[in-house]
Amino acid sequence: MKFEVREDVAHVAVAGADILEALVRDRPEAVVVLPTGRTPIAMYREMAQRVVAGKITLGGITTFNLDEVLLKRSDSRTFFQFMKTHAWGPLGIDESRAFIPDCEASDPLAECDRYEAEIARHPRFDVAFLGIGQDGHVAYNLPRQVQARTHVVTLDAATAAALGESAQTVRAITMGIKTIASARRLVMLATGPRKRDALRRLRDSEPSPEFPASLLKDHPSFLVIADKEAAASL
Ligand code: PGA
């Protein structure tokens, strides 16, 4: 695991976009894992600018989302809606090659198997872009709710509140930690003071399901790109 510290959110976004740009120059048909959340929004904006400027073309890539919440597809909190707004459209990604768990799956467990099978039908992930929760969650591998492969989780109150809804029980489908770790490269973005303690804990802790991000520490290519605020305790 390596840490790279950049000045601010904008510089972290540039660093993330640089990684994707270099990858698709080499492999226009790359398979890429994409995150949702507040953190990657600046990176998607940076990538979109490069697409508009003709610096990169993302029409050949295949993407898999890390996770999805089990809500109506029309709900603005679904990651389907997030991706439509921030990524698929603005980046010119071919939606027939943009995979995300079905938020309206009638049988969520079967949907997990279907998603793993879809992943298995494709070449190995070239890169997985990740975020980190303050409690160390990665995708929705929550503390003590970690599994190896794609699975269903019930969000705890704090995680559900981050979606903008605290009163309701929200379930989600998430890639498992081994599914994520199967990528050739892991690139985690972390910005702002809220992530300070999580990054210090990531650096200092032994791999443990109590702090799921730590389970990725043994990956041979794991880069954490943090801004100065998030890295202040490192
Ligand atoms: P955030 O979420 O980018 O909104 O902080 C990160 C995460 O929960 O993985």
Short mmCIF file of C-alpha atoms and ligand atoms in Angstrom, two decimals:
data_model
loop_
_atom_site.label_atom_id
_atom_site.label_comp_id
_atom_site.label_asym_id
_atom_site.label_seq_id
_atom_site.Cartn_x
_atom_site.Cartn_y
_atom_site.Cartn_z
CA MET A 1 0.00 0.00 0.00
CA LYS A 2 1.31 3.42 -0.95
CA PHE A 3 0.04 6.85 -0.02
CA GLU A 4 0.28 9.76 -2.42
CA VAL A 5 -0.57 13.17 -0.99
CA ARG A 6 -1.93 15.88 -3.26
CA GLU A 7 -2.69 19.51 -2.48
CA ASP A 8 -6.49 19.46 -2.51
CA VAL A 9 -9.64 17.86 -3.93
CA ALA A 10 -8.93 19.16 -7.44
CA HIS A 11 -5.43 17.68 -7.46
CA VAL A 12 -6.70 14.32 -6.22
CA ALA A 13 -9.25 14.39 -9.05
CA VAL A 14 -6.48 15.08 -11.57
CA ALA A 15 -4.38 12.22 -10.20
CA GLY A 16 -7.31 9.81 -10.49
CA ALA A 17 -8.15 10.95 -14.00
CA ASP A 18 -4.48 10.64 -15.01
CA ILE A 19 -4.56 6.97 -14.01
CA LEU A 20 -7.63 6.27 -16.13
CA GLU A 21 -6.27 8.29 -19.05
CA ALA A 22 -3.00 6.35 -19.07
CA LEU A 23 -4.88 3.07 -18.81
CA VAL A 24 -7.26 3.68 -21.70
CA ARG A 25 -4.47 4.94 -23.95
CA ASP A 26 -2.92 1.55 -23.49
CA ARG A 27 -6.14 -0.48 -23.31
CA PRO A 28 -9.19 1.27 -24.81
CA GLU A 29 -11.29 -1.75 -23.82
CA ALA A 30 -10.19 -1.67 -20.16
CA VAL A 31 -12.45 -3.05 -17.43
CA VAL A 32 -12.82 -0.51 -14.66
CA VAL A 33 -14.55 -0.58 -11.27
CA LEU A 34 -16.22 2.69 -10.37
CA PRO A 35 -17.36 4.12 -7.04
CA THR A 36 -20.12 6.50 -6.02
CA GLY A 37 -20.22 8.99 -3.12
CA ARG A 38 -19.13 12.56 -2.66
CA THR A 39 -15.42 11.91 -3.08
CA PRO A 40 -15.28 10.75 -6.73
CA ILE A 41 -17.50 13.53 -8.07
CA ALA A 42 -14.54 15.84 -8.74
CA MET A 43 -12.70 13.01 -10.50
CA TYR A 44 -15.69 12.33 -12.75
CA ARG A 45 -15.87 16.05 -13.54
CA GLU A 46 -12.17 16.07 -14.43
CA MET A 47 -12.58 12.97 -16.60
CA ALA A 48 -15.62 14.50 -18.32
CA GLN A 49 -13.62 17.61 -19.19
CA ARG A 50 -10.96 15.45 -20.79
CA VAL A 51 -13.61 13.58 -22.77
CA VAL A 52 -15.11 16.85 -24.03
CA ALA A 53 -11.63 18.14 -24.91
CA GLY A 54 -10.99 14.95 -26.92
CA LYS A 55 -8.07 13.91 -24.73
CA ILE A 56 -9.64 10.57 -23.84
CA THR A 57 -12.36 8.35 -25.23
CA LEU A 58 -14.12 6.07 -22.79
CA GLY A 59 -16.60 4.56 -25.24
CA GLY A 60 -14.70 1.26 -25.29
CA ILE A 61 -14.38 0.60 -21.60
CA THR A 62 -16.50 -1.74 -19.51
CA THR A 63 -17.45 -0.56 -16.04
CA PHE A 64 -18.71 -2.31 -12.94
CA ASN A 65 -20.06 -0.42 -9.98
CA LEU A 66 -18.93 -1.36 -6.52
CA ASP A 67 -22.38 -1.40 -4.98
CA GLU A 68 -26.00 -0.34 -5.18
CA VAL A 69 -28.77 0.43 -2.70
CA LEU A 70 -32.02 -1.51 -2.96
CA LEU A 71 -34.44 1.33 -3.63
CA LYS A 72 -36.70 2.21 -6.56
CA ARG A 73 -34.61 2.95 -9.62
CA SER A 74 -36.22 6.38 -9.90
CA ASP A 75 -35.05 7.26 -6.36
CA SER A 76 -32.34 9.93 -6.53
CA ARG A 77 -30.38 8.04 -3.86
CA THR A 78 -29.72 5.01 -6.05
CA PHE A 79 -26.24 4.70 -7.45
CA PHE A 80 -27.89 4.08 -10.81
CA GLN A 81 -29.10 7.69 -10.71
CA PHE A 82 -25.72 8.90 -9.43
CA MET A 83 -23.95 7.19 -12.32
CA LYS A 84 -26.37 8.64 -14.86
CA THR A 85 -25.74 12.13 -13.53
CA HIS A 86 -22.03 12.04 -12.84
CA ALA A 87 -20.46 9.31 -14.91
CA TRP A 88 -22.09 7.27 -17.65
CA GLY A 89 -23.49 10.17 -19.64
CA PRO A 90 -20.78 12.77 -19.02
CA LEU A 91 -17.98 10.27 -19.70
CA GLY A 92 -19.52 8.80 -22.84
CA ILE A 93 -19.56 5.29 -21.39
CA ASP A 94 -21.53 2.78 -23.44
CA GLU A 95 -24.39 1.84 -21.10
CA SER A 96 -24.57 -1.65 -22.57
CA ARG A 97 -21.14 -2.17 -20.99
CA ALA A 98 -21.90 -0.37 -17.72
CA PHE A 99 -22.82 -2.90 -15.05
CA ILE A 100 -24.40 -2.20 -11.69
CA PRO A 101 -26.42 -4.48 -9.40
CA ASP A 102 -30.14 -4.23 -10.10
CA CYS A 103 -31.59 -1.98 -7.39
CA GLU A 104 -35.05 -3.43 -7.98
CA ALA A 105 -34.03 -7.10 -8.00
CA SER A 106 -36.89 -9.19 -6.65
CA ASP A 107 -34.39 -11.74 -5.35
CA PRO A 108 -31.33 -9.80 -4.13
CA LEU A 109 -29.35 -12.96 -3.32
CA ALA A 110 -29.83 -14.26 -6.86
CA GLU A 111 -28.82 -10.81 -8.12
CA CYS A 112 -25.52 -11.13 -6.22
CA ASP A 113 -24.80 -14.41 -8.01
CA ARG A 114 -25.78 -12.89 -11.34
CA TYR A 115 -23.43 -9.94 -10.77
CA GLU A 116 -20.51 -12.21 -9.86
CA ALA A 117 -21.23 -14.28 -12.98
CA GLU A 118 -21.22 -11.12 -15.11
CA ILE A 119 -17.88 -10.12 -13.61
CA ALA A 120 -16.50 -13.61 -14.27
CA ARG A 121 -17.54 -13.35 -17.95
CA HIS A 122 -15.20 -10.38 -18.40
CA PRO A 123 -11.44 -10.02 -18.31
CA ARG A 124 -9.90 -9.20 -14.95
CA PHE A 125 -10.57 -5.68 -13.65
CA ASP A 126 -7.71 -3.42 -14.75
CA VAL A 127 -8.32 -0.95 -11.96
CA ALA A 128 -10.78 -0.47 -9.13
CA PHE A 129 -11.35 3.09 -7.96
CA LEU A 130 -12.45 3.09 -4.33
CA GLY A 131 -13.50 5.36 -1.50
CA ILE A 132 -13.27 4.77 2.23
CA GLY A 133 -15.89 5.32 4.90
CA GLN A 134 -15.01 6.85 8.24
CA ASP A 135 -15.57 3.41 9.76
CA GLY A 136 -13.24 1.84 7.19
CA HIS A 137 -15.95 0.48 4.92
CA VAL A 138 -15.04 -0.19 1.30
CA ALA A 139 -17.95 -0.31 -1.11
CA TYR A 140 -20.54 -1.59 1.39
CA ASN A 141 -18.26 -4.05 3.10
CA LEU A 142 -19.12 -2.66 6.50
CA PRO A 143 -17.30 -3.48 9.73
CA ARG A 144 -18.14 -7.09 10.62
CA GLN A 145 -20.36 -7.39 7.49
CA VAL A 146 -17.50 -8.27 5.18
CA GLN A 147 -17.78 -11.13 2.74
CA ALA A 148 -15.48 -12.37 0.01
CA ARG A 149 -17.94 -12.10 -2.87
CA THR A 150 -20.92 -9.95 -3.84
CA HIS A 151 -23.50 -10.00 -1.06
CA VAL A 152 -26.47 -8.24 0.52
CA VAL A 153 -25.97 -5.95 3.52
CA THR A 154 -28.27 -3.95 5.76
CA LEU A 155 -26.84 -0.49 6.17
CA ASP A 156 -26.20 0.70 9.70
CA ALA A 157 -27.79 3.99 10.76
CA ALA A 158 -24.72 6.14 10.07
CA THR A 159 -24.15 4.67 6.62
CA ALA A 160 -27.83 4.99 5.70
CA ALA A 161 -27.85 8.58 6.97
CA ALA A 162 -25.07 9.41 4.50
CA LEU A 163 -27.58 8.60 1.77
CA GLY A 164 -29.78 11.35 3.13
CA GLU A 165 -32.31 9.05 4.78
CA SER A 166 -31.98 8.02 8.41
CA ALA A 167 -35.42 6.74 9.32
CA GLN A 168 -35.64 3.92 6.83
CA THR A 169 -33.90 0.55 6.78
CA VAL A 170 -31.87 0.38 3.62
CA ARG A 171 -30.38 -2.76 2.17
CA ALA A 172 -27.71 -2.82 -0.45
CA ILE A 173 -25.75 -5.13 -2.71
CA THR A 174 -21.98 -4.80 -2.63
CA MET A 175 -19.03 -6.44 -4.27
CA GLY A 176 -17.14 -8.55 -1.78
CA ILE A 177 -13.67 -7.73 -0.60
CA LYS A 178 -12.08 -10.51 -2.70
CA THR A 179 -14.06 -9.42 -5.75
CA ILE A 180 -12.58 -5.95 -5.30
CA ALA A 181 -9.11 -7.28 -4.55
CA SER A 182 -9.14 -9.27 -7.80
CA ALA A 183 -8.38 -6.02 -9.65
CA ARG A 184 -4.87 -5.55 -10.97
CA ARG A 185 -4.70 -2.14 -9.29
CA LEU A 186 -6.61 -0.53 -6.46
CA VAL A 187 -6.82 3.27 -6.36
CA MET A 188 -8.49 4.71 -3.28
CA LEU A 189 -9.40 8.40 -3.14
CA ALA A 190 -9.80 10.18 0.20
CA THR A 191 -10.34 13.88 0.71
CA GLY A 192 -11.20 16.22 3.54
CA PRO A 193 -10.70 16.16 7.31
CA ARG A 194 -13.48 13.57 7.84
CA LYS A 195 -11.19 10.90 6.40
CA ARG A 196 -8.17 11.72 8.58
CA ASP A 197 -8.70 9.09 11.26
CA ALA A 198 -9.70 6.44 8.73
CA LEU A 199 -6.47 6.91 6.79
CA ARG A 200 -4.34 6.75 9.91
CA ARG A 201 -6.13 3.59 10.98
CA LEU A 202 -5.71 2.12 7.51
CA ARG A 203 -1.98 2.77 7.67
CA ASP A 204 -1.53 1.46 11.20
CA SER A 205 -3.93 -1.46 11.58
CA GLU A 206 -3.40 -5.12 10.91
CA PRO A 207 -5.82 -6.55 8.32
CA SER A 208 -9.13 -7.08 10.14
CA PRO A 209 -12.85 -7.27 9.25
CA GLU A 210 -13.40 -4.69 12.01
CA PHE A 211 -11.90 -2.17 9.58
CA PRO A 212 -12.63 -3.56 6.12
CA ALA A 213 -10.26 -1.34 4.12
CA SER A 214 -7.37 -2.90 6.03
CA LEU A 215 -8.16 -6.23 4.32
CA LEU A 216 -6.84 -4.74 1.08
CA LYS A 217 -3.45 -3.86 2.54
CA ASP A 218 -1.80 -7.00 1.19
CA HIS A 219 -2.76 -6.17 -2.39
CA PRO A 220 0.39 -5.80 -4.51
CA SER A 221 -0.81 -2.57 -6.14
CA PHE A 222 -2.83 -0.47 -3.73
CA LEU A 223 -2.47 3.30 -4.05
CA VAL A 224 -4.23 5.72 -1.72
CA ILE A 225 -4.46 9.24 -3.12
CA ALA A 226 -5.31 11.72 -0.38
CA ASP A 227 -5.50 15.46 -0.19
CA LYS A 228 -3.54 17.31 2.50
CA GLU A 229 -6.56 17.56 4.75
CA ALA A 230 -7.22 13.82 4.73
CA ALA A 231 -3.51 13.05 5.06
CA ALA A 232 -2.89 15.44 7.93
CA SER A 233 -2.52 12.65 10.51
CA LEU A 234 -0.26 10.42 8.44
P1 PGA B 1 -17.95 9.56 0.44
O1 PGA B 1 -18.20 8.04 0.68
O2 PGA B 1 -17.13 9.68 -0.79
O3 PGA B 1 -19.31 10.14 0.27
O4 PGA B 1 -17.22 10.07 1.65
C1 PGA B 1 -17.11 7.18 0.66
C2 PGA B 1 -17.55 5.79 1.00
O5 PGA B 1 -18.49 5.66 1.81
O6 PGA B 1 -16.98 4.85 0.46
#
